[in-house]
Coordinates of C-alpha atoms and ligand atoms in Angstrom, one line a residue:
M1 CA 13.2 8.9 14.3
T2 CA 14.2 8.2 10.7
R3 CA 12.2 9.5 8.2
V4 CA 10.9 7.0 5.3
L5 CA 8.8 9.1 3.2
E6 CA 8.9 12.8 2.7
V7 CA 6.8 14.4 0.1
R8 CA 7.2 18.1 -0.8
G9 CA 4.5 19.7 -2.8
L10 CA 4.3 17.0 -5.5
E11 CA 2.6 17.5 -9.0
G12 CA 1.4 14.1 -10.9
G13 CA -1.5 13.1 -12.8
Y14 CA -1.1 11.1 -16.2
G15 CA 0.6 12.3 -19.0
S16 CA -1.0 15.8 -19.6
V17 CA -4.0 15.6 -17.4
Q18 CA -2.5 16.5 -14.1
I19 CA -4.4 15.2 -11.2
L20 CA -2.0 16.0 -7.8
Y21 CA -1.7 19.4 -6.4
E22 CA 1.2 20.5 -4.0
I23 CA 1.0 17.1 -1.9
D24 CA 2.8 17.2 1.4
M25 CA 3.2 14.6 3.4
H26 CA 5.5 12.0 5.6
V27 CA 5.4 8.4 6.5
D28 CA 8.2 7.4 9.3
E29 CA 9.5 4.3 10.5
G30 CA 7.7 1.9 11.7
E31 CA 4.5 3.9 11.1
F32 CA 1.3 3.1 9.6
V33 CA -0.4 5.9 7.6
T34 CA -3.7 5.8 5.9
I35 CA -4.8 8.2 3.5
I36 CA -8.6 8.3 3.2
G37 CA -10.7 10.6 0.3
P38 CA -13.5 9.7 -1.9
N39 CA -13.6 8.5 -5.3
G40 CA -11.9 9.6 -7.9
C41 CA -10.1 12.3 -5.4
G42 CA -6.4 10.7 -6.5
K43 CA -5.2 8.3 -3.9
S44 CA -4.4 5.6 -6.2
T45 CA -2.8 8.6 -8.8
L46 CA -0.8 9.8 -5.5
I47 CA 0.6 5.9 -4.8
K48 CA 1.4 5.6 -8.4
T49 CA 3.4 8.9 -8.9
I50 CA 5.3 7.9 -5.3
F51 CA 6.1 4.5 -6.8
G52 CA 7.0 5.5 -10.3
I53 CA 3.6 4.5 -12.2
A54 CA 2.4 7.8 -12.7
T55 CA 3.6 10.8 -14.3
Y56 CA 5.7 12.8 -12.1
Y57 CA 5.5 17.0 -12.9
G58 CA 7.4 18.3 -9.8
G59 CA 8.1 18.6 -6.4
D60 CA 10.3 16.5 -4.0
I61 CA 10.2 12.9 -2.9
E62 CA 12.7 11.4 -0.5
Y63 CA 12.8 8.3 0.7
M64 CA 14.8 7.0 3.9
G65 CA 16.4 10.9 3.3
Q66 CA 17.4 10.2 -0.5
D67 CA 16.2 12.4 -3.6
V68 CA 14.1 9.8 -5.5
S69 CA 12.1 12.2 -7.3
G70 CA 11.3 10.9 -10.7
W71 CA 12.8 7.2 -9.6
R72 CA 11.6 4.0 -12.5
T73 CA 9.5 2.1 -10.3
D74 CA 12.6 -1.1 -10.6
Q75 CA 14.7 1.2 -8.9
L76 CA 12.4 2.2 -6.3
V77 CA 11.9 -1.8 -5.7
N78 CA 15.7 -2.2 -5.4
H79 CA 15.7 0.4 -2.6
G80 CA 13.3 -1.1 -0.7
I81 CA 9.6 -0.3 -1.7
A82 CA 6.7 -2.5 -2.6
Y83 CA 3.3 -1.7 -4.3
V84 CA -0.1 -3.4 -4.1
P85 CA -2.1 -2.7 -6.5
Q86 CA -6.0 -2.6 -5.6
I87 CA -7.0 -4.4 -8.8
D88 CA -5.6 -6.9 -11.2
N89 CA -2.8 -7.8 -8.0
V90 CA -2.2 -11.3 -8.9
F91 CA -1.7 -14.1 -12.1
P92 CA -5.3 -16.0 -12.3
S93 CA -4.1 -18.4 -14.3
L94 CA -0.9 -19.0 -12.4
S95 CA -0.5 -21.2 -9.1
V96 CA 0.0 -19.1 -5.7
E97 CA 3.5 -20.5 -5.7
E98 CA 4.5 -19.6 -9.4
N99 CA 2.9 -16.0 -8.7
L100 CA 5.3 -15.9 -5.8
Q101 CA 8.0 -16.9 -7.9
M102 CA 6.8 -14.0 -10.0
G103 CA 7.5 -11.7 -7.0
G104 CA 11.2 -12.1 -7.0
N105 CA 12.1 -13.5 -10.7
T106 CA 15.4 -11.7 -10.7
L107 CA 16.4 -13.3 -7.2
P108 CA 19.1 -16.7 -7.0
N109 CA 16.9 -19.5 -6.4
N110 CA 17.6 -20.2 -2.8
I111 CA 17.1 -16.5 -1.9
L112 CA 13.5 -16.8 -4.0
N113 CA 12.9 -20.0 -2.0
E114 CA 13.5 -18.6 1.5
R115 CA 11.7 -15.4 0.8
I116 CA 8.7 -17.8 -0.2
E117 CA 8.8 -19.6 2.7
R118 CA 8.8 -16.7 4.5
S119 CA 6.4 -15.0 3.1
L120 CA 4.1 -18.0 3.3
E121 CA 4.8 -18.1 7.4
M122 CA 3.2 -14.6 7.4
F123 CA 0.1 -16.1 5.6
P124 CA -0.4 -19.5 6.6
D125 CA -4.1 -19.8 4.9
L126 CA -2.1 -19.7 1.4
R127 CA 0.2 -22.9 2.5
S128 CA -2.9 -25.3 1.7
R129 CA -3.6 -23.5 -1.5
E130 CA 0.0 -23.7 -2.7
H131 CA -0.5 -25.5 -6.0
D132 CA -3.7 -23.9 -6.3
L133 CA -4.6 -21.5 -9.1
A134 CA -4.9 -17.6 -8.3
A135 CA -8.2 -17.7 -10.0
S136 CA -9.9 -20.5 -7.1
L137 CA -8.8 -18.4 -4.3
S138 CA -11.4 -15.7 -2.4
G139 CA -10.7 -12.2 -2.6
G140 CA -9.2 -12.4 0.3
E141 CA -6.8 -15.3 -0.3
R142 CA -6.1 -13.2 -3.5
Q143 CA -4.9 -10.2 -1.6
M144 CA -3.3 -12.0 0.9
L145 CA -1.1 -13.9 -1.7
A146 CA -1.4 -9.8 -3.9
I147 CA 0.9 -8.9 -0.2
S148 CA 2.4 -11.9 0.0
R149 CA 4.4 -11.3 -3.4
A150 CA 4.9 -7.9 -2.9
L151 CA 6.7 -9.0 0.0
I152 CA 8.8 -11.5 -2.0
S153 CA 11.2 -8.2 -2.7
D154 CA 12.0 -7.9 0.8
P155 CA 10.4 -4.4 1.1
K156 CA 10.9 -1.9 4.1
F157 CA 8.0 0.5 2.7
L158 CA 5.0 -1.4 1.3
L159 CA 2.5 0.9 -0.1
L160 CA -1.3 -0.8 -0.8
D161 CA -4.0 0.4 -2.4
E162 CA -7.5 -0.3 -0.9
P163 CA -6.3 -4.2 0.0
T164 CA -10.0 -4.8 2.0
A165 CA -12.3 -3.4 -1.5
A166 CA -14.6 -5.5 -2.0
L167 CA -14.3 -8.0 1.2
S168 CA -16.3 -9.8 3.4
P169 CA -16.3 -7.8 6.8
L170 CA -14.7 -10.5 8.4
Y171 CA -11.6 -10.7 5.6
Q172 CA -11.5 -6.9 5.8
Q173 CA -10.3 -7.1 9.4
Q174 CA -8.2 -10.0 9.0
I175 CA -6.6 -8.1 6.1
I176 CA -6.1 -5.3 7.9
E177 CA -4.5 -7.0 11.2
R178 CA -2.2 -8.8 9.2
I179 CA -0.6 -5.7 7.4
D180 CA -0.4 -4.1 11.2
S181 CA 1.6 -7.2 12.0
L182 CA 3.8 -6.6 9.1
R183 CA 5.5 -3.8 11.2
E184 CA 6.6 -6.3 13.5
D185 CA 9.2 -7.2 10.7
G186 CA 10.4 -3.9 10.5
I187 CA 7.8 -3.2 7.4
T188 CA 6.5 0.8 7.4
I189 CA 2.9 0.8 5.9
L190 CA 1.0 3.5 3.6
I191 CA -2.3 2.5 2.6
V192 CA -4.8 4.7 0.9
E193 CA -8.3 3.3 1.2
Q194 CA -12.2 4.8 0.7
N195 CA -13.8 2.5 3.2
A196 CA -11.4 3.6 5.7
R197 CA -12.2 3.3 9.5
L198 CA -10.8 -0.1 9.9
S199 CA -7.6 1.0 8.0
L200 CA -7.6 4.5 10.6
A201 CA -8.7 2.0 13.4
R202 CA -4.9 1.0 13.2
S203 CA -2.9 3.9 11.8
D204 CA -0.8 6.0 13.8
R205 CA -1.6 9.2 11.7
G206 CA -4.5 9.4 8.7
Y207 CA -4.6 12.3 5.7
I208 CA -7.4 13.0 3.6
L209 CA -7.3 13.9 0.4
A210 CA -9.6 15.7 -1.4
N211 CA -9.8 16.6 -5.6
G212 CA -5.9 15.9 -5.8
K213 CA -5.0 18.1 -3.0
M214 CA -4.4 17.4 1.0
V215 CA -7.1 18.9 2.8
H216 CA -6.6 17.2 6.3
T217 CA -3.8 15.6 8.4
G218 CA -3.6 14.3 12.1
D219 CA -3.8 11.9 14.5
A220 CA -6.0 8.6 13.1
Q221 CA -8.2 8.9 16.5
H222 CA -8.6 12.0 15.8
I223 CA -9.8 11.8 12.6
L224 CA -11.8 8.5 13.3
T225 CA -13.9 10.8 16.1
D226 CA -14.0 14.1 14.6
P227 CA -18.1 14.6 13.9
E228 CA -17.4 16.7 10.6
I229 CA -15.0 14.2 9.1
G230 CA -17.1 11.5 10.0
E231 CA -19.7 13.3 7.9
Y232 CA -17.7 14.2 4.9
F233 CA -15.0 11.5 4.7
L234 CA -16.1 8.4 6.5
G235 CA -19.8 7.8 5.3
S236 CA -22.2 6.1 8.0
T237 CA -20.8 5.5 11.4
H238 CA -21.1 1.5 10.9
Ligands
ADP1 N1 -4.4 6.1 -16.4 C1 -5.5 7.9 -16.6 N2 -5.3 8.8 -17.4 C2 -5.5 9.6 -17.6 N3 -6.7 10.0 -16.1 C3 -6.8 9.1 -15.1 C4 -6.1 7.6 -15.2 N4 -6.6 6.8 -14.2 C5 -7.4 7.7 -13.5 N5 -7.3 8.9 -14.2 C6 -8.1 10.4 -13.2 O1 -7.4 10.4 -12.3 C7 -8.3 10.8 -11.2 C8 -8.1 10.0 -9.9 O2 -7.8 9.0 -10.0 P1 -7.7 8.0 -8.5 O3 -6.5 8.5 -8.5 O4 -7.8 6.6 -9.3 O5 -8.7 8.3 -7.4 P2 -9.1 7.4 -6.0 O6 -8.1 6.1 -6.1 O7 -8.7 7.9 -5.5 O8 -10.7 7.0 -6.9 C9 -9.9 10.4 -11.4 O9 -10.5 11.8 -12.3 C10 -9.7 9.8 -12.7 O10 -10.7 9.8 -13.7
MG2 MG1 -8.4 4.9 -6.4

């Protein structure tokens, strides 16, 4: 099995403020992996450090067997990694179509149009909204737009930061199902979530982050059903 991401001893943060300590984790090709942990524990920082947005201090980040530690975001995108931020992930004053175009503004037109078409096939709800402003979309539709925009770069590995936050339960379910179905297109998935039950239910494996350190890893089903983990990291049962 191909290892898509291997992280060893990763240290990261913001400028001189260290947030992450000795992070070890991996994601294999075709996997769906969820990182959970309480608010402020460093989930967003971890994904941002991997993606070259937060400050990388040290440790190894390997992508598809290549050392990409400290690489710039645009280099990572060119090698097939994409990222969907938790907030401000669409341009509200642009149309759905323009948002998708922004996802590939360095691509030749014919390729860009093909990719937009493919994104709209994956998220058909957006097709009827193509010419509407992103500001007019519901929270769930916005999240779909943010994900489809990330797909315009034709990624092999997709990082998502709390894709279901602030959505209604129906949309949460739909978004997680759509993300899961991206695996059929050969995309490997890494999600960080605070409300993690839905995401873990679709995941192969999970990691638990607390205070900037990985405190547990295991089979997603095991994490979901372990009463002690449930009490501390998953909130109430439903
Ligand atoms: N730009 C920043 N500069 C300095 N500290 C930050 C910045 N963004 C977040 N932090 C701090 O980093 C810690 C982890 O934040 P974050 O990774 O966003 O947590 P999570 O995503 O798990 O809620 C928090 O203490 C937060 O206040
Ligand atoms: Mg966060």
